[in-house]
């Protein structure tokens, strides 16, 4: 089968690999129908994610059809159409029993990281019963690809951890697919103000269409000043960091209001300064989270009922044999205006 393989920082190839096999009774093999590329794949390619070794097939998002099941799999059968979760969970360990699937001692975020991922014709999914989701008949499958990672990530790490509330003022720093997923799902809670910050005018235009009340281009470095001015010097109740670089985290530190929360989503490869000399007396909280995907079933219902439409995030379509072009398009988003690129079998 064809697969997109990581060969160390800056290096990837589309190559022939052997078909994945059932290695444990709880495994399933899924034939990938649609997959996509995540900002995290770009972090891996930058060398930010040391757990991902050269030789790894990348990808942790996608939908497909169950091709083989191990003897212990009871909830899925050959031919079932499924959403692959970016998090594999055994469902039995202490963390899984607490709903922290991302810290599953037998799984967690392993797909396209510690085990081969979804940017291939087939993928082996461990703990299939608790790591796959059935696709309801008649569902829009393009939209459901967004449920593997970005919607639960924006919602769990940004909106839930950031305790977005009716009437609150929130800022989302970073209007990439993850920041936009936070923007879509924040609106479940009717915040009064949603401020989006980015450097890319195209992404800010999308943000306005998706419900942002104010968009700020931070090219001039004045986002903090503008947010403090528009909030009467108070700042925001929730500052969601959706970039993964020190500058964006520091922006969140600078705009969080007393009593507020900084909800970090970004994957950070280097240290960021924590300005406790300014924050110690502000009664704030800082949260971090690797997405658990515990909200996937709930989000699936909201997509099915058209409360949110994540399909809007898909800007480009590629056939699987053009996945290198898909990477070039996604990697040059500022030029290509890409948000999510869909890669189809
Ligand atoms: N915590 C998790 O479980 C989890 C899961 C998935 C992705 N992530 C991470 O979330 C982050 C966002 O993902 P994405 O796919 O949207 O990435 P992306 O790179 O597509 O988007 C980041 C956006 O931030 C903007 N930006 C860059 N510097 C900025 C700054 N200083 N201020 C404001 N905006 C700035 C860029 O223009 C871009 O639009 C990444 O770090 C990704 O690895 C985390
Ligand atoms: Zn991801
Ligand atoms: Zn577990």
PDB file of C-alpha atoms and ligand atoms in Angstrom, residues 38-41 60-61 86 149-150 153 178, ligand 2:
ATOM      1  CA  UNK A  38      -2.877  18.532  11.084  1.00  0.00           C
ATOM      2  CA  UNK A  39      -0.739  21.443  12.298  1.00  0.00           C
ATOM      3  CA  UNK A  40       0.793  18.804  14.569  1.00  0.00           C
ATOM      4  CA  UNK A  41       2.074  16.873  11.513  1.00  0.00           C
ATOM      5  CA  UNK A  60      -4.017  10.792  13.128  1.00  0.00           C
ATOM      6  CA  UNK A  61      -7.271  11.884  11.479  1.00  0.00           C
ATOM      7  CA  UNK A  86      -6.710  10.667  17.023  1.00  0.00           C
ATOM      8  CA  UNK A 149      -9.090  15.753  16.130  1.00  0.00           C
ATOM      9  CA  UNK A 150      -9.778  19.422  15.474  1.00  0.00           C
ATOM     10  CA  UNK A 153      -9.404  19.655  20.444  1.00  0.00           C
ATOM     11  CA  UNK A 178      -7.862  24.493  15.696  1.00  0.00           C
TER      12      UNK A 178
HETATM   13 ZN1  LIG B   2      -3.898  16.788  15.153  1.00  0.00          ZN
END
